[in-house]
Coordinates of C-alpha atoms in Angstrom, one line a residue:
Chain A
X1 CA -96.2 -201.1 122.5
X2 CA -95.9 -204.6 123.7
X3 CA -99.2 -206.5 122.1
X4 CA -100.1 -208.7 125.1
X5 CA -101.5 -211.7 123.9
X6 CA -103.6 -213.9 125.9
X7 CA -101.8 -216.6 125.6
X8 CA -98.3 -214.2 126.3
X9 CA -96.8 -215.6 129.6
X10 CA -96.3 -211.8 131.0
X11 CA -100.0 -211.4 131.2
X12 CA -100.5 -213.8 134.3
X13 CA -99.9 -211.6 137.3
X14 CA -98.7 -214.4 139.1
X15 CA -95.4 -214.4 136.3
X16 CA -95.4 -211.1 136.7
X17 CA -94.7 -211.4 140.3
X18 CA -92.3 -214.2 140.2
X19 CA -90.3 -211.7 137.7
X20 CA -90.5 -208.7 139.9
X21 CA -89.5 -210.9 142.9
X22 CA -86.7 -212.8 141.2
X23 CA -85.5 -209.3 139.7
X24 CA -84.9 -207.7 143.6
X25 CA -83.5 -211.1 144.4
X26 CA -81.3 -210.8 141.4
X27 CA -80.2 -207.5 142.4
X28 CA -79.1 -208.5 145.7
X29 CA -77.2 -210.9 144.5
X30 CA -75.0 -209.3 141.8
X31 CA -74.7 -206.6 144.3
X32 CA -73.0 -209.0 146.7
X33 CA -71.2 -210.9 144.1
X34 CA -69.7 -207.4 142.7
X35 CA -68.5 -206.4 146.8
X36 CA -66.8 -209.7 146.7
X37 CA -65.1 -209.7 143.5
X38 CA -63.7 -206.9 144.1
X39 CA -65.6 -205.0 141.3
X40 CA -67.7 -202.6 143.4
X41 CA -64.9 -201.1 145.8
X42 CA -65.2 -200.7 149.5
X43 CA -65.1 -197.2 148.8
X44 CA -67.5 -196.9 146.5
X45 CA -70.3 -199.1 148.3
X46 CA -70.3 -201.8 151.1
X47 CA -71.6 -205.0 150.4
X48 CA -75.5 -206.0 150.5
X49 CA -74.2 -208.1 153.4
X50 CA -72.9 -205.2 155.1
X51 CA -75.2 -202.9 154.3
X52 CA -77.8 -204.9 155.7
X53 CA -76.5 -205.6 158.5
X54 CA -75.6 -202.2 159.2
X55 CA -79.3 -201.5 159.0
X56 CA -80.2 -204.0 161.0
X57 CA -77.8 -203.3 164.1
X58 CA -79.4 -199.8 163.8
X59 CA -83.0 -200.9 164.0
X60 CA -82.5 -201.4 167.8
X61 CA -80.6 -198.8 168.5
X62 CA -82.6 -196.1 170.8
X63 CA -81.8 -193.0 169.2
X64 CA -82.4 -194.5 165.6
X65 CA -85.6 -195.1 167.2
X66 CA -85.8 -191.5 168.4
X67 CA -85.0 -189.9 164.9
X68 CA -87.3 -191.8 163.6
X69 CA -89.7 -190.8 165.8
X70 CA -88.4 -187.4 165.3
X71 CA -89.1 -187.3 161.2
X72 CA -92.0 -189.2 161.3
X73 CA -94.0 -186.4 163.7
X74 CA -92.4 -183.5 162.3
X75 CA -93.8 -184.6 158.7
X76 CA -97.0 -185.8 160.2
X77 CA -97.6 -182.6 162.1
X78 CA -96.8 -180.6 159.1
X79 CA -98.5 -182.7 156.6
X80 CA -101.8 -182.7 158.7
X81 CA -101.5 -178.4 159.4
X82 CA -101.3 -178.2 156.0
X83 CA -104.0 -180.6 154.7
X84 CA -106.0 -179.5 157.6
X85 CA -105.8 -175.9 156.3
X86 CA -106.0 -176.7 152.5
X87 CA -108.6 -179.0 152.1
X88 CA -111.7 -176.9 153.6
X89 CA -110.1 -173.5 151.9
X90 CA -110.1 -175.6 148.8
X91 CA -113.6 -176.7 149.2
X92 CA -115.0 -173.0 149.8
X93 CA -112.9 -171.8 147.0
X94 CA -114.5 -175.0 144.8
X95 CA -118.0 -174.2 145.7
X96 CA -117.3 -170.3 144.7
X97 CA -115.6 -169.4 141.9
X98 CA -115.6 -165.7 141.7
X99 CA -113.5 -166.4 144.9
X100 CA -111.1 -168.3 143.1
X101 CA -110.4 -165.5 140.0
X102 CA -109.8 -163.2 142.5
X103 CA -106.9 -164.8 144.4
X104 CA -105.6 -167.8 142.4
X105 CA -103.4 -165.7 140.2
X106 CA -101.9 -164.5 144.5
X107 CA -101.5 -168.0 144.5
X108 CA -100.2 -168.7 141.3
X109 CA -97.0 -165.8 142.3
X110 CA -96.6 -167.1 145.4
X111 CA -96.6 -170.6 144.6
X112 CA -93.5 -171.5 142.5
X113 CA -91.2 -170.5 145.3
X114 CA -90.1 -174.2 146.2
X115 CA -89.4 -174.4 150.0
X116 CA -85.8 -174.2 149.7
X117 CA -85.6 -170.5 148.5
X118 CA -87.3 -169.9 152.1
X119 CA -84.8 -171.9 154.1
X120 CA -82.2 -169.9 155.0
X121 CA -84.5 -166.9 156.0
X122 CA -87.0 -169.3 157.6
X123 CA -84.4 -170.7 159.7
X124 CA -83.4 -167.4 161.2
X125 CA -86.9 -166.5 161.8
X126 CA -88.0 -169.5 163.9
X127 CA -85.0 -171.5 164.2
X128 CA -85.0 -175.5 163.8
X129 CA -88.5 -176.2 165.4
X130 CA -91.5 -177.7 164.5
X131 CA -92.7 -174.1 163.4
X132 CA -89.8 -174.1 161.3
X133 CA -90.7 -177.6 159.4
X134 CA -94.6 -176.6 159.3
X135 CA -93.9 -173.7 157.6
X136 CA -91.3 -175.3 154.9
X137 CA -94.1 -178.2 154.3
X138 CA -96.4 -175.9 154.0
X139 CA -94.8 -173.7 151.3
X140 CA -93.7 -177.2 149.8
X141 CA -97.3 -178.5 149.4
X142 CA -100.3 -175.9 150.6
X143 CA -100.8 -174.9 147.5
X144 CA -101.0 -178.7 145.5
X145 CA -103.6 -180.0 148.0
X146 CA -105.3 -176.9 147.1
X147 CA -105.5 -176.8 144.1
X148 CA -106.6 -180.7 143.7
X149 CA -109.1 -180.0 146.1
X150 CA -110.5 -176.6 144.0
X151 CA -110.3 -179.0 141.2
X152 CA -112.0 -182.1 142.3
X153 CA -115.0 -179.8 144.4
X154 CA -115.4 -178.4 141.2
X155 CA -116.3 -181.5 138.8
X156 CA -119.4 -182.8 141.2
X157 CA -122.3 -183.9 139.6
X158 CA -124.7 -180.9 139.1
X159 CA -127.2 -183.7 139.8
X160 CA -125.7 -183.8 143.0
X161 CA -126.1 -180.5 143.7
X162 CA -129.3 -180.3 142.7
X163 CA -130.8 -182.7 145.0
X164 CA -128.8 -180.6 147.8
X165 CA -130.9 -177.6 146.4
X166 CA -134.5 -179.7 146.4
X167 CA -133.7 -180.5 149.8
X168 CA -132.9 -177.5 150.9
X169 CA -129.5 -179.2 152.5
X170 CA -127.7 -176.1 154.7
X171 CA -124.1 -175.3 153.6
X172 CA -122.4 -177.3 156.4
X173 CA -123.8 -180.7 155.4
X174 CA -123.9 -179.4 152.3
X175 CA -120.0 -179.5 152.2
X176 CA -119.5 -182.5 154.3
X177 CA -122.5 -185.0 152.8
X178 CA -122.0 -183.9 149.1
X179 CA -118.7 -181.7 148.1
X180 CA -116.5 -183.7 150.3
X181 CA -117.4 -187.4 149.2
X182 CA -117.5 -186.6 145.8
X183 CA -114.3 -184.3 145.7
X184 CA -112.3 -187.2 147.7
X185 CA -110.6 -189.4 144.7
X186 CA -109.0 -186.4 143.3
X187 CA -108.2 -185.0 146.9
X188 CA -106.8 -188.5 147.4
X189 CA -104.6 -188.5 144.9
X190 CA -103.3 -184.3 145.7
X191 CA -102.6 -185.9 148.9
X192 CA -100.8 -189.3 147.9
X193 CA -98.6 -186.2 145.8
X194 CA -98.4 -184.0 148.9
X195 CA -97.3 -186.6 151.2
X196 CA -94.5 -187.9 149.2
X197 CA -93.6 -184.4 148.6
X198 CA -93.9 -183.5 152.5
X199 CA -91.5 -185.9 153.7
X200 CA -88.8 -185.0 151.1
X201 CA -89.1 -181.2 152.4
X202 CA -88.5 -182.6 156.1
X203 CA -85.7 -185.1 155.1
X204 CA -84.2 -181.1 153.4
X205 CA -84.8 -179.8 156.6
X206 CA -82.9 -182.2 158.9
X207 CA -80.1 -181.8 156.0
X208 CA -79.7 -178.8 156.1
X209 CA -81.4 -176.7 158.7
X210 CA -80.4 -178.9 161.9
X211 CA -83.4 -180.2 162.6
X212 CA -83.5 -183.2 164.6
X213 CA -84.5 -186.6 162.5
X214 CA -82.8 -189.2 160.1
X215 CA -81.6 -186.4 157.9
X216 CA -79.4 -185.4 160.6
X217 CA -78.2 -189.0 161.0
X218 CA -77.2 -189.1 157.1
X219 CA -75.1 -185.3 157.8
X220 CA -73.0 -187.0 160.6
X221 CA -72.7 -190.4 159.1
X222 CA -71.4 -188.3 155.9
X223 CA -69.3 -186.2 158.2
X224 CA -67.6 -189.3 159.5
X225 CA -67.4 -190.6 156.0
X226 CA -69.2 -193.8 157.4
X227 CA -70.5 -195.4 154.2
X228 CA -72.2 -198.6 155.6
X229 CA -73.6 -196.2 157.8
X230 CA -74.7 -193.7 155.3
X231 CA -76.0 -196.8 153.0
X232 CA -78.1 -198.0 155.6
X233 CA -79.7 -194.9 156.5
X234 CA -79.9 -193.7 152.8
X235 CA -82.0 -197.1 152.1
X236 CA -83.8 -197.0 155.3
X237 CA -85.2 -193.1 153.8
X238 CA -86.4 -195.3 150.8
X239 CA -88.0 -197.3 152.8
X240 CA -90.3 -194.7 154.6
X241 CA -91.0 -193.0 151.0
X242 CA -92.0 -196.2 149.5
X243 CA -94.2 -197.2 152.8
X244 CA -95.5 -193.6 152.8
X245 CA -96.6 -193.6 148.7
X246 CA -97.9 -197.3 149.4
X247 CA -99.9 -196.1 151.9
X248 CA -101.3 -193.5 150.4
X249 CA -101.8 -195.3 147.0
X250 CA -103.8 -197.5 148.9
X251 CA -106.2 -194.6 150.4
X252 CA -106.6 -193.0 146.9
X253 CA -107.8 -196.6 145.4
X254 CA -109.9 -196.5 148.3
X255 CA -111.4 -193.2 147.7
X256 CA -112.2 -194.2 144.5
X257 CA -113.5 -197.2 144.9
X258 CA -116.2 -195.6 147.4
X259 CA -117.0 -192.3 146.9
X260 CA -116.5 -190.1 143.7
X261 CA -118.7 -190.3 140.2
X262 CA -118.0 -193.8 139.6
X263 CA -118.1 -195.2 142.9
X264 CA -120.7 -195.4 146.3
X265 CA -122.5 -192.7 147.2
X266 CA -124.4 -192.0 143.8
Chain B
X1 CA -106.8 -146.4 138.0
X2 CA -109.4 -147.2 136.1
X3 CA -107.1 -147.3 133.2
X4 CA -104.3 -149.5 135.3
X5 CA -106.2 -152.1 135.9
X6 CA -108.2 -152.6 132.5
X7 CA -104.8 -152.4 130.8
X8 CA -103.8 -155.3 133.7
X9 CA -106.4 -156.8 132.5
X10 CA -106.1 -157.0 128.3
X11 CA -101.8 -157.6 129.0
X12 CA -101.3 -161.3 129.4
X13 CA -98.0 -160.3 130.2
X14 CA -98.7 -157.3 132.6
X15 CA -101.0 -159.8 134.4
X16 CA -98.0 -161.9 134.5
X17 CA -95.9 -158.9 136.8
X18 CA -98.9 -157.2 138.4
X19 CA -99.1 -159.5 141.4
X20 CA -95.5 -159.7 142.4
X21 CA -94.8 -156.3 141.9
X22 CA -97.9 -156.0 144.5
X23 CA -96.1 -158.4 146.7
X24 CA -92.8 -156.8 146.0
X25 CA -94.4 -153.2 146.8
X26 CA -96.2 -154.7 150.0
X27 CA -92.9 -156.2 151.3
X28 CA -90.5 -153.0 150.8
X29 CA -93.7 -151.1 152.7
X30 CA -93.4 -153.8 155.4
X31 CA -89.8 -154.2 155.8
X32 CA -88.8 -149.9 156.0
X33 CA -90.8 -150.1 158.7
X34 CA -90.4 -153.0 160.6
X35 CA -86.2 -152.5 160.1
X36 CA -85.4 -155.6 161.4
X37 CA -81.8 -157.1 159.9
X38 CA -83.4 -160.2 158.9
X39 CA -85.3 -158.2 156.4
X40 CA -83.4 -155.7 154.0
X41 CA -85.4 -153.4 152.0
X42 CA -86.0 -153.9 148.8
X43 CA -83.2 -151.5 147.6
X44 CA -80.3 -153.4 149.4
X45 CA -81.0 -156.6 148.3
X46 CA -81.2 -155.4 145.0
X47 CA -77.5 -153.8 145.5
X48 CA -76.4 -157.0 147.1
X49 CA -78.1 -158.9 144.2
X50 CA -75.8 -157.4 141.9
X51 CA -72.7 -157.3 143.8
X52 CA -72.8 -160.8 144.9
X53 CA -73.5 -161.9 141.5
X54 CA -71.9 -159.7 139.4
X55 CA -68.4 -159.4 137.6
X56 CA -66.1 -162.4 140.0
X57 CA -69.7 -163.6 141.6
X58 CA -70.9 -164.6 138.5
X59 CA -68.5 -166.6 136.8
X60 CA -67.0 -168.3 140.6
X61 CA -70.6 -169.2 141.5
X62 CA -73.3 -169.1 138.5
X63 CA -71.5 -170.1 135.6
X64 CA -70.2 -173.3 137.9
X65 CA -73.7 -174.1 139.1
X66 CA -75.6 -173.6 136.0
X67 CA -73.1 -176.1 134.4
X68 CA -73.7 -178.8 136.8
X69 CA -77.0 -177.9 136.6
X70 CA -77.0 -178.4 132.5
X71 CA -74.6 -181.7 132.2
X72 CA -76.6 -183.0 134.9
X73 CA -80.2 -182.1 133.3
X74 CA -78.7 -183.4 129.7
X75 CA -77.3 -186.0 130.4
X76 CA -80.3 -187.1 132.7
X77 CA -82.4 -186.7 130.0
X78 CA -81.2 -188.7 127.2
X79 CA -79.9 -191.3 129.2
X80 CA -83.4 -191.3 130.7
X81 CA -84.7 -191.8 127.2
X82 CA -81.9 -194.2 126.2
X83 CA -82.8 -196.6 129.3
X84 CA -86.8 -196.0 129.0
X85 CA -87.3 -197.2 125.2
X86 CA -85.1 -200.1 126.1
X87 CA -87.1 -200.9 129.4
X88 CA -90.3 -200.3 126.8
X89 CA -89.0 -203.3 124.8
X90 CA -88.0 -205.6 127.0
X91 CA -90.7 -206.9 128.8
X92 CA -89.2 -209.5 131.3
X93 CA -86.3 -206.9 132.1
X94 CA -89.0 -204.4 132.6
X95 CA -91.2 -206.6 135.1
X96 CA -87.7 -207.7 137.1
X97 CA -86.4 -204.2 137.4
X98 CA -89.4 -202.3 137.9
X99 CA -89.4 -202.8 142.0
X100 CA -86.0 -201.5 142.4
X101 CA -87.1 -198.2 139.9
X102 CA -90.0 -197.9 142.3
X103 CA -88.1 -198.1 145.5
X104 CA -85.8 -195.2 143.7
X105 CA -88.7 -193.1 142.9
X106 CA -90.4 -193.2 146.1
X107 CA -87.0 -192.6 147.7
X108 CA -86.6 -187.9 148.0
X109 CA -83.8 -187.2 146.2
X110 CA -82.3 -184.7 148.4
X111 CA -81.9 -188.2 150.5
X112 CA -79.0 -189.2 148.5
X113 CA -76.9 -185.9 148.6
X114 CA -75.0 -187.5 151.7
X115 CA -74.4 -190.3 150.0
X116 CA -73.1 -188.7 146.7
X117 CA -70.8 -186.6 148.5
X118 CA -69.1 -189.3 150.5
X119 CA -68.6 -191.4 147.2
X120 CA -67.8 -188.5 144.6
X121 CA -66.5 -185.6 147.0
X122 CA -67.4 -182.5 146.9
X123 CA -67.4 -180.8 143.4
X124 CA -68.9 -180.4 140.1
X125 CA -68.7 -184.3 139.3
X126 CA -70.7 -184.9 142.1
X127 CA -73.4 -182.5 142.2
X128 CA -73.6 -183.3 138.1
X129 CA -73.7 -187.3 139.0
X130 CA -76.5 -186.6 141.7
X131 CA -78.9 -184.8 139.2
X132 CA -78.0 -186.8 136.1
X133 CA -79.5 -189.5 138.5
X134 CA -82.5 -187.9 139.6
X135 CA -83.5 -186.8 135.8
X136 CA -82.8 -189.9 134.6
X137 CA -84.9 -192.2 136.8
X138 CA -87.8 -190.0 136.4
X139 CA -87.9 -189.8 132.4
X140 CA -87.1 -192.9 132.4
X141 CA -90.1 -193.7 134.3
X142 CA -92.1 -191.4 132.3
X143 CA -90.7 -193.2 128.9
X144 CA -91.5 -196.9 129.7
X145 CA -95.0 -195.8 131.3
X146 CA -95.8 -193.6 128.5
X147 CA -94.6 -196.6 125.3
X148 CA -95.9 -199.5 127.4
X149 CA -99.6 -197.6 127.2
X150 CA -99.4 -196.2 123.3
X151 CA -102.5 -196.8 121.9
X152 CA -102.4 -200.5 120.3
X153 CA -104.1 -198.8 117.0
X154 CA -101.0 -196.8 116.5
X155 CA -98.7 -200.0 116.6
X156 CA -101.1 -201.7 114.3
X157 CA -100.9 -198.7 111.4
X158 CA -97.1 -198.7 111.8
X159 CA -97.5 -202.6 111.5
X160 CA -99.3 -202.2 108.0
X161 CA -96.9 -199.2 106.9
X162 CA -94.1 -201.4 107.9
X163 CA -92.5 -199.1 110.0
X164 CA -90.4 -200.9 112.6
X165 CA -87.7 -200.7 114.7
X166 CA -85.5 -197.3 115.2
X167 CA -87.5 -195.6 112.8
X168 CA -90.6 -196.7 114.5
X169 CA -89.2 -195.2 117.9
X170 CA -88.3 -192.4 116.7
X171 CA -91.0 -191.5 114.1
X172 CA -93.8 -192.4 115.8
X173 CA -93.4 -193.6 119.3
X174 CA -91.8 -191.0 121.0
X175 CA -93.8 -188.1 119.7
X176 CA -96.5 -190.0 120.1
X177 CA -95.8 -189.4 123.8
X178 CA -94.1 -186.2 123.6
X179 CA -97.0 -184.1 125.5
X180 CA -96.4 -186.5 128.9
X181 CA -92.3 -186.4 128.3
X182 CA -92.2 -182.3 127.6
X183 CA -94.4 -182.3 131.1
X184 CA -92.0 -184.8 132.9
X185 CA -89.1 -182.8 131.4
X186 CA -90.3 -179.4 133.0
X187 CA -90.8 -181.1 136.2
X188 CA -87.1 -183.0 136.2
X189 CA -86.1 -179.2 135.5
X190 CA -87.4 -177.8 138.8
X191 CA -86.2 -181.3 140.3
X192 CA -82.4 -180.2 139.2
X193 CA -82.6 -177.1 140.2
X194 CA -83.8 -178.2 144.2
X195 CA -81.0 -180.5 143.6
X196 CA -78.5 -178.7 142.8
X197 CA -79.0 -176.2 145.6
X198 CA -79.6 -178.6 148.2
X199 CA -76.1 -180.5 147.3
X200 CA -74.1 -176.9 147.5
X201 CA -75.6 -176.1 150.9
X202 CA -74.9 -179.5 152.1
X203 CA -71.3 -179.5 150.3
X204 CA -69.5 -177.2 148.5
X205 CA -67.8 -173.9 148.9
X206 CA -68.8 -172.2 145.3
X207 CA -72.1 -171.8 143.9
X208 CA -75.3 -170.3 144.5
X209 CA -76.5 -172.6 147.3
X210 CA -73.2 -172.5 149.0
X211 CA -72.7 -168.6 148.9
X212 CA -76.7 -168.5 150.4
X213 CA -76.4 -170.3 153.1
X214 CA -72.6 -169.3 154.4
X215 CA -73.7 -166.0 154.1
X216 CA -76.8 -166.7 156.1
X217 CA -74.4 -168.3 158.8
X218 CA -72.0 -165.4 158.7
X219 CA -74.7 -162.8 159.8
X220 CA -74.4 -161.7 155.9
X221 CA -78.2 -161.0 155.7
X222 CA -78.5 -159.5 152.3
X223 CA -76.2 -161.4 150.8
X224 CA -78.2 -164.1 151.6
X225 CA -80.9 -162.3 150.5
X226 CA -79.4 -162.3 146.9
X227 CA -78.9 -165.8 147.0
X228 CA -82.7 -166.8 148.2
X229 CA -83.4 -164.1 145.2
X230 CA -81.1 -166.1 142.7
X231 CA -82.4 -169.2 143.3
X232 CA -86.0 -167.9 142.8
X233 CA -85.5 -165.7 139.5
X234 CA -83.3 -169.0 138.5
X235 CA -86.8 -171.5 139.1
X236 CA -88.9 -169.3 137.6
X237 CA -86.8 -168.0 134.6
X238 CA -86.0 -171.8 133.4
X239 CA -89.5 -172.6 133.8
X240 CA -90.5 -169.9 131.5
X241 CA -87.8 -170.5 128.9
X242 CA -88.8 -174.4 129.0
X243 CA -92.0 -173.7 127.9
X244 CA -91.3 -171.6 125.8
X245 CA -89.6 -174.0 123.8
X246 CA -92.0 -176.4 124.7
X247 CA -94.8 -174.1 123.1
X248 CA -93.8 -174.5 119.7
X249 CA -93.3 -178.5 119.6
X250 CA -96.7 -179.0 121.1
X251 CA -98.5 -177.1 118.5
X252 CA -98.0 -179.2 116.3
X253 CA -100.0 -181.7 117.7
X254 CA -102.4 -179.2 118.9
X255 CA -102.0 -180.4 122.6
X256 CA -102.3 -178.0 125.6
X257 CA -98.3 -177.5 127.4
X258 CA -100.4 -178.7 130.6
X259 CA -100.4 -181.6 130.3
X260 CA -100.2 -184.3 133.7
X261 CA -97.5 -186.7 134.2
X262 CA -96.9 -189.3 136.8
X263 CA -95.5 -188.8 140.3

């Protein structure tokens, strides 16, 4: 809705920058200057100063460190089992799709069930354990990296295929040298999706189903109504999330720079 | 049989049931023989359903949730709308605020539950405060993405029509963009609902989440049972009577209910 002009000073990304930059900064400071005044009360919100140094007198501390750790493998481990397990089903189901009328409408019951209508049940069942946080993640994003990945192995190039077929390429390197590379954008972005998705179902966990990790850390800070405390840790989540979508931003421009219709291997 | 599935297979609706009901048969099968506590048969947690949210059940626990739930989802919304076409319009505000929006949207939701309870307390103000936050960053973000892109032939014929301002917004722009904010709309819907369990289990001594998971941690299997139940029928059934009403506003500009929006 904005016409951008050539000559509009918005359209240099340089500006552009220097605004985004200046806006953060900005927010910082009327943050601060609201503690200080008085206008944001203690009990409300702690200062940026605070705050900040709350989170940094935690960085060092060792079991910060270890509940990092703790989050961090739990949504790895889970996020890989389930990508592991979705990816190649999605890729068979892709390349046949009288296999795919048969069970997506299984899928399509079983698949609305967010992770937290498990919980309670799950957590008797295997208790607070990676088994426990596999499974949740799974229910949480199995079926999105599945269905991208039926999706994107179904839009390749019949051209592609084609030459596959003149040259008699077996179904293995079939599925690796031609479904694979020209599925991953669109698997890239189901998992950018998945990943963000993944590591809101662990922070759930911890929250609620004891699981060790930095949600656990935000349950006792709340339970000793520690607010600095429960800032810091509350911002320092919204740090991994944003690292996590950056990184995976960054591997779906990748993918589709390099493989895909548009890109490489065409 | 023959006739079962054929008439499965002409019944959009019947197609609809056939594979839960499947489920639903395979689990009673499963669970009258394996007898285990964890799983009830299909017959008591039907009875539980109903007594635990029955009569008193329903109005101490539903009607409270679904009213967070609603203020929260409402008030999300328009103020999500309100703040997005401003945003649209305001270019330099846009570009300054945008890394703090982002930061917010990459940071789960369920994250801030702590934090929400230890500045509102536990009740209905703060599980309504908590989703009327999460709906409104994400149609706000929705909004501004969806008006910054609008097609710059559309802003020209509004230009030569002299259609401006409000009337412009209003008119034009927004429905313009109304397939991407119906889509973001259904999924801030499922977004309120996780929401609005998550806060009851983590605080709150009424409501559907809270009766759940005490009951799960008083040995009160079925009960729990009916809640897991509760929350499920509640996803689905909203879902359903979203589009539903989102059906009939899309036909008019003979766009398909499916359609993507950011995440």
């Amino acid at each position: 809705m904005q016409v951008q002009n050539q000559r509009s000073l918005t359209s240099n990304r340089w500006v552009r920058l220097g605004i985004s930059l200046g806006g953060v900064l900005a927010f910082f400071i009327l943050w601060e200057g609201a503690s200080r005044t008085g206008w944001l009360r203690p009990d409300v919100a702690p200062s940026f100063m605070d705050t900040a140094a709350e989170l940094g007198s935690l960085l060092p501390q060792s079991d910060f460190q270890a509940a990092v750790r703790d989050t961090l493998s739990a949504w790895l481990f889970g996020f890989a089992v389930t990508a592991a397990l979705a990816i190649p089903i999605g890729l068979l189901f892709g390349a046949n799709p009288w296999a795919w009328k048969w069970f997506h409408s299984t899928f399509e019951a079983v698949r609305p069930i967010p992770p937290i209508v498990l919980l309670p049940l799950a957590i008797l069942v295997m208790g607070s354990g990676r088994s426990f946080t596999t499974v949740m993640i799974g229910q949480g994003v199995f079926w999105i990296i599945l269905l991208q990945v039926t999706y994107g192995s179904t839009v390749i190039a019949p051209v592609a295929l084609d030459t596959a077929t003149v040259f008699r390429v077996g179904p293995w390197r079939r599925y690796l040298i031609f479904r694979l590379p020209s599925a991953a954008p669109i698997i890239a972005t189901g998992l950018r999706i998945a990943a963000g998705i993944s590591l809101a179902v662990e922070i759930m966990s911890e929250l609620i189903g004891g699981v060790p990790g930095v949600g656990q850390l935000l349950i006792s800070a709340q339970a000793g109504n520690d607010l600095p405390l429960i800032y810091a840790l509350t911002g320092f989540t919204g740090l991994l999330g944003l690292i996590v979508a950056i990184l995976f931003r960054g591997l779906e421009r990748f993918a589709l720079k390099n493989h895909g219709p548009k890109g490489g291997a065409e | 049989m023959k006739e079962i599935l054929l008439a499965v297979r002409h019944s959009r609706w019947l197609k609809f049931i056939a594979l839960p009901l499947v489920l639903i048969v395979a689990y009673q099968l499963w669970a009258s023989s394996a007898q285990s506590p964890f799983f009830p048969t299909v017959g008591v947690i039907a009875v539980a359903f109903v007594e635990t949210w029955g009569g008193d059940g329903f109005v101490e626990n539903v009607v409270p949730s679904l009213t967070n739930l609603a203020v929260g989802y409402i008030s999300g919304v328009i103020l999500g709308l309100v703040l997005g076409v401003l945003l649209s319009r305001m270019t330099v505000v846009r570009i300054a605020v945008m890394p703090i929006v982002s930061f917010l949207l990459a940071l789960p939701a369920v994250a801030l539950v702590p934090l929400f309870i230890t500045v509102a307390g536990i009740g209905p103000a703060m599980s309504q405060s908590i989703i009327a936050f999460a709906v409104t960053l994400y149609v706000l973000v929705n909004t501004v993405d969806g008006l910054v892109k609008v097609d710059s032939g559309l802003v020209d014929v509004n230009h030569v029509f002299r259609i401006r301002g409000w009337r412009q917004i209003l008119l034009v722009l927004l429905p313009s963009i109304a397939p991407r904010l119906l889509g973001a709309g259904r999924a801030a819907l499922s977004l309120s609902i996780l929401i609005m369990v998550v806060s009851e289990m983590v605080g709150a001594s009424a409501g559907i989440g809270a009766v759940t998971l005490l009951s799960q941690q008083s040995f009160q299997y079925s009960t729990m049972w009916a809640g897991m139940v509760m929350v499920a029928v509640l996803g689905i059934g909203l879902n359903a009577l979203y589009l539903m009403f989102e059906r009939p506003m899309l036909r008019r500009s003979g766009i398909s209910p499916m359609a993507r929006t950011i995440k």
